[in-house]
PDB file of C-alpha atoms in Angstrom:
ATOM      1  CA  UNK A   1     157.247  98.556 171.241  1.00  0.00           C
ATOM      2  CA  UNK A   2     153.549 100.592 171.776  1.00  0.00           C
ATOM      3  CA  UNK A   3     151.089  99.428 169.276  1.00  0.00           C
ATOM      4  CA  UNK A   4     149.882 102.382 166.797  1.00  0.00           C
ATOM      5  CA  UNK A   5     146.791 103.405 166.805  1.00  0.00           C
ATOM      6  CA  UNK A   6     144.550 106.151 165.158  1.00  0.00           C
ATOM      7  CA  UNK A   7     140.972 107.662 166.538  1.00  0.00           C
ATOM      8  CA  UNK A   8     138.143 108.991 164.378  1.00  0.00           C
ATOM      9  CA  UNK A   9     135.118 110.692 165.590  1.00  0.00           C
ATOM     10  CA  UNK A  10     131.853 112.147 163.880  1.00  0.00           C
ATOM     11  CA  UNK A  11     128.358 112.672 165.737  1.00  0.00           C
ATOM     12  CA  UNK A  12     125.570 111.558 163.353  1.00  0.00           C
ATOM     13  CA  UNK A  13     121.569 112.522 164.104  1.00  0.00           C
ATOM     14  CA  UNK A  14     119.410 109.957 164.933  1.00  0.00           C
ATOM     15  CA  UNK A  15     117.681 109.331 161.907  1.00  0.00           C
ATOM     16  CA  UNK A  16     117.402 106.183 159.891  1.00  0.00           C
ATOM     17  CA  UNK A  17     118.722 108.254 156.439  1.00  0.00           C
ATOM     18  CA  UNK A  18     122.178 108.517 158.284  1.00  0.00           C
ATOM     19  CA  UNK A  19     122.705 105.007 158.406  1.00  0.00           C
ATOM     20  CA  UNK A  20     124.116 105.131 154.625  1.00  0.00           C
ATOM     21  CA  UNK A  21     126.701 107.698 155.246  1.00  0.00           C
ATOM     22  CA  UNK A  22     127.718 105.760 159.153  1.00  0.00           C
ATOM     23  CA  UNK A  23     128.722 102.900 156.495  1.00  0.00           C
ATOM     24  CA  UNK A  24     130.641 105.181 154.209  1.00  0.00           C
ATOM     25  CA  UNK A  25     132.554 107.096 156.961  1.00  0.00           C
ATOM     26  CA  UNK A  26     133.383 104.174 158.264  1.00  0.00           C
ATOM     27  CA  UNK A  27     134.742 102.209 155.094  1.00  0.00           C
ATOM     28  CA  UNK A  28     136.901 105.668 154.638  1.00  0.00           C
ATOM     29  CA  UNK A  29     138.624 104.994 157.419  1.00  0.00           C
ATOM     30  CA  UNK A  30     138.821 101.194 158.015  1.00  0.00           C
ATOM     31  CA  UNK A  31     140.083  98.144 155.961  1.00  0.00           C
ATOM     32  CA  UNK A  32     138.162  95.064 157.478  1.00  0.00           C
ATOM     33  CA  UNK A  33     135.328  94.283 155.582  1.00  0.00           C
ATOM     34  CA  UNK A  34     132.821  93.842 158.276  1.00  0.00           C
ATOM     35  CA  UNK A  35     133.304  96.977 159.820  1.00  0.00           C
ATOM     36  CA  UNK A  36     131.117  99.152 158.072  1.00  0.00           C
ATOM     37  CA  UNK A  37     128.244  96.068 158.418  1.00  0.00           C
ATOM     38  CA  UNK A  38     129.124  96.532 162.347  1.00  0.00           C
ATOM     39  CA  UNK A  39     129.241 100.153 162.162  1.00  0.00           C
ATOM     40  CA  UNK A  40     125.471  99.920 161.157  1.00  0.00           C
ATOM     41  CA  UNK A  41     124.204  97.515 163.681  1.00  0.00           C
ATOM     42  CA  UNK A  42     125.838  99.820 166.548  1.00  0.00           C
ATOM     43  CA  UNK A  43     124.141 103.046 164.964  1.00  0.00           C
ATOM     44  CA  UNK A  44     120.920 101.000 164.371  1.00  0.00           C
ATOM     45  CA  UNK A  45     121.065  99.583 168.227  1.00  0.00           C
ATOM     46  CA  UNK A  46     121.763 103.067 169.873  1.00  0.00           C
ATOM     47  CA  UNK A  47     119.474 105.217 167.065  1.00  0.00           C
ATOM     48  CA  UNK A  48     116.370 102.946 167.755  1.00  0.00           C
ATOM     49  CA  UNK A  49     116.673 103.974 171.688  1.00  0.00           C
ATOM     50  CA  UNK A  50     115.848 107.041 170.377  1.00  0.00           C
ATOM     51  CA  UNK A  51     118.740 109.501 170.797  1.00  0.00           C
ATOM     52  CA  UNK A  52     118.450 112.365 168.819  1.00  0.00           C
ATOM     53  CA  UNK A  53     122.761 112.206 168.107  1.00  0.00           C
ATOM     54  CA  UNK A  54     125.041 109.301 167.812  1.00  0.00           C
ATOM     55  CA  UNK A  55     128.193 109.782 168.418  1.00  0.00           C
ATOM     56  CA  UNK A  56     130.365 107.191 166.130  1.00  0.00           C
ATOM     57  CA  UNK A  57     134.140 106.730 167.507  1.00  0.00           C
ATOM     58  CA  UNK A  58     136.713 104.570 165.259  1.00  0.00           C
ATOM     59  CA  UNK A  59     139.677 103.721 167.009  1.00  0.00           C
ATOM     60  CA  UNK A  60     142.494 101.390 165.557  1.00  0.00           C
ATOM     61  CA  UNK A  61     145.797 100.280 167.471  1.00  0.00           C
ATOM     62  CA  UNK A  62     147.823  97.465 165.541  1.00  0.00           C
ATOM     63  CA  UNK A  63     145.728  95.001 163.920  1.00  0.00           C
ATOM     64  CA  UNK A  64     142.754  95.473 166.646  1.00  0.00           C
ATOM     65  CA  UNK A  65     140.122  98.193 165.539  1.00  0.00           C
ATOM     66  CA  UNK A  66     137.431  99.418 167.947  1.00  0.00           C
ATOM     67  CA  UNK A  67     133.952 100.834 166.797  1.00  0.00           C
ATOM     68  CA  UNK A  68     131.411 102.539 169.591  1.00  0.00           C
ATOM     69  CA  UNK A  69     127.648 104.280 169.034  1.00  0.00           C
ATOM     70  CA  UNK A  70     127.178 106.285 171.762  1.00  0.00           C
ATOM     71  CA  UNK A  71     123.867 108.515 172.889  1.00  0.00           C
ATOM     72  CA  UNK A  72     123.146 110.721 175.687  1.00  0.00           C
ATOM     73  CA  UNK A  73     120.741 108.218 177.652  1.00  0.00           C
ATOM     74  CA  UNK A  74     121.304 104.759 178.535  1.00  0.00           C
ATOM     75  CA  UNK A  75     120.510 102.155 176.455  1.00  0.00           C
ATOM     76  CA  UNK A  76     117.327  99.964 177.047  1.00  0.00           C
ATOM     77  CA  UNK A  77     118.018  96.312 177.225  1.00  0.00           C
ATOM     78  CA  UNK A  78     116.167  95.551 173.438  1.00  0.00           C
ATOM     79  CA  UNK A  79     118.563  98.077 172.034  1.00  0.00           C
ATOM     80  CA  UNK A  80     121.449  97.257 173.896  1.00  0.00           C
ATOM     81  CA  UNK A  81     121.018  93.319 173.147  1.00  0.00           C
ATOM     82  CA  UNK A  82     118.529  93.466 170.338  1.00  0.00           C
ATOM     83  CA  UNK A  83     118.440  91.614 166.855  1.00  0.00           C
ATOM     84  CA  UNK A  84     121.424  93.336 165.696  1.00  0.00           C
ATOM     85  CA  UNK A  85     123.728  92.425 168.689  1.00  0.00           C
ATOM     86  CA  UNK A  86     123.907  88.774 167.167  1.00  0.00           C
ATOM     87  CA  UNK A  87     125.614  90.500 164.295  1.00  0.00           C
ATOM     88  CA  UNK A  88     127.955  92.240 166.380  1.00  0.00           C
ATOM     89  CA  UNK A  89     128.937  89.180 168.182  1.00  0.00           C
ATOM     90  CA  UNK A  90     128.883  87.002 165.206  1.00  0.00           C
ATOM     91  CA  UNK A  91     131.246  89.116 163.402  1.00  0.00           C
ATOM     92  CA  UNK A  92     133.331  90.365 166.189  1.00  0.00           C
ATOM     93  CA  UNK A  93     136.049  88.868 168.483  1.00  0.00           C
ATOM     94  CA  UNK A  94     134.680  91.091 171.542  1.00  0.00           C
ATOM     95  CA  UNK A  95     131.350  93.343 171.982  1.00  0.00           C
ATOM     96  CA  UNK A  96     129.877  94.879 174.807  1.00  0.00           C
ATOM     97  CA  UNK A  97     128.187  97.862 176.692  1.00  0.00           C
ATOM     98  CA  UNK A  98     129.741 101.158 177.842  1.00  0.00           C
ATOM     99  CA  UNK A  99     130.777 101.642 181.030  1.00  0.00           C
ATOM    100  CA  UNK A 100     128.042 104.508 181.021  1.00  0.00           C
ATOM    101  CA  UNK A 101     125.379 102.133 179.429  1.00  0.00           C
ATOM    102  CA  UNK A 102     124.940 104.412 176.728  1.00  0.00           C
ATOM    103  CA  UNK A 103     126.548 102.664 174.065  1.00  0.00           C
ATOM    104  CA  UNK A 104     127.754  99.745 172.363  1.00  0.00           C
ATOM    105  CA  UNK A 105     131.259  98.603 170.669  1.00  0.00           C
ATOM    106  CA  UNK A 106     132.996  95.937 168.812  1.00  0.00           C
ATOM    107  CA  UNK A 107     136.332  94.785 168.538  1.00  0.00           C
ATOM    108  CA  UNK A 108     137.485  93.422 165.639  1.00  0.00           C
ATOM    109  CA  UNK A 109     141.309  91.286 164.992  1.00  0.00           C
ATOM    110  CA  UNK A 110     144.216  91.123 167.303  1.00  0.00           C
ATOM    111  CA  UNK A 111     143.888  88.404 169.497  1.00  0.00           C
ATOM    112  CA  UNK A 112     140.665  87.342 171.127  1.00  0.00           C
TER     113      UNK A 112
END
């Protein structure tokens, strides 16, 4: 049987005073507790390239939910492995680039 799955998507500017409501949008939608910390540390990574919209994308199928911050430009290697990405691969079971090296995502539960 397919796994069920839902996808939620909101572009955010690229300023630090949307960080707050990245965390909220993302608790609204999610259960896991880390997800909104995550949620942050992708927004943080992709906003401090400088990218004047981030483009947040929550996807969930079963127990496995996906988070991506995505730009326009790729990502310069700081931003893209920076002080937050130890968060991201701290907390989640898998983490990586975009295939268009403009963004970043973490996976968090199913299996690893």
């Amino acid at each position: 049987m397919p796994e069920s799955g839902h996808t939620w998507q909101k572009a955010f500017k690229g300023e630090p005073i949307e960080a707050p409501h990245v965390r909220l949008w993302t608790r609204g939608r999610v259960e896991h507790p880390d997800a909104p910390l995550i949620a942050n540390e992708l927004f943080a990574a992709v906003l401090g390239s400088g990218a004047p919209v981030v483009e947040m994308t929550l996807s969930t199928a079963g127990a496995r939910i996906r988070i991506t911050a995505q730009g326009l430009d790729p990502l310069p290697l700081i931003n893209s492995h920076g002080p937050g990405w130890s968060i991201v691969n701290a907390l989640c079971q898998r983490a990586g680039l975009t295939t268009d090296e403009t963004g970043l995502w973490g996976q968090l539960g199913g299996r690893s």
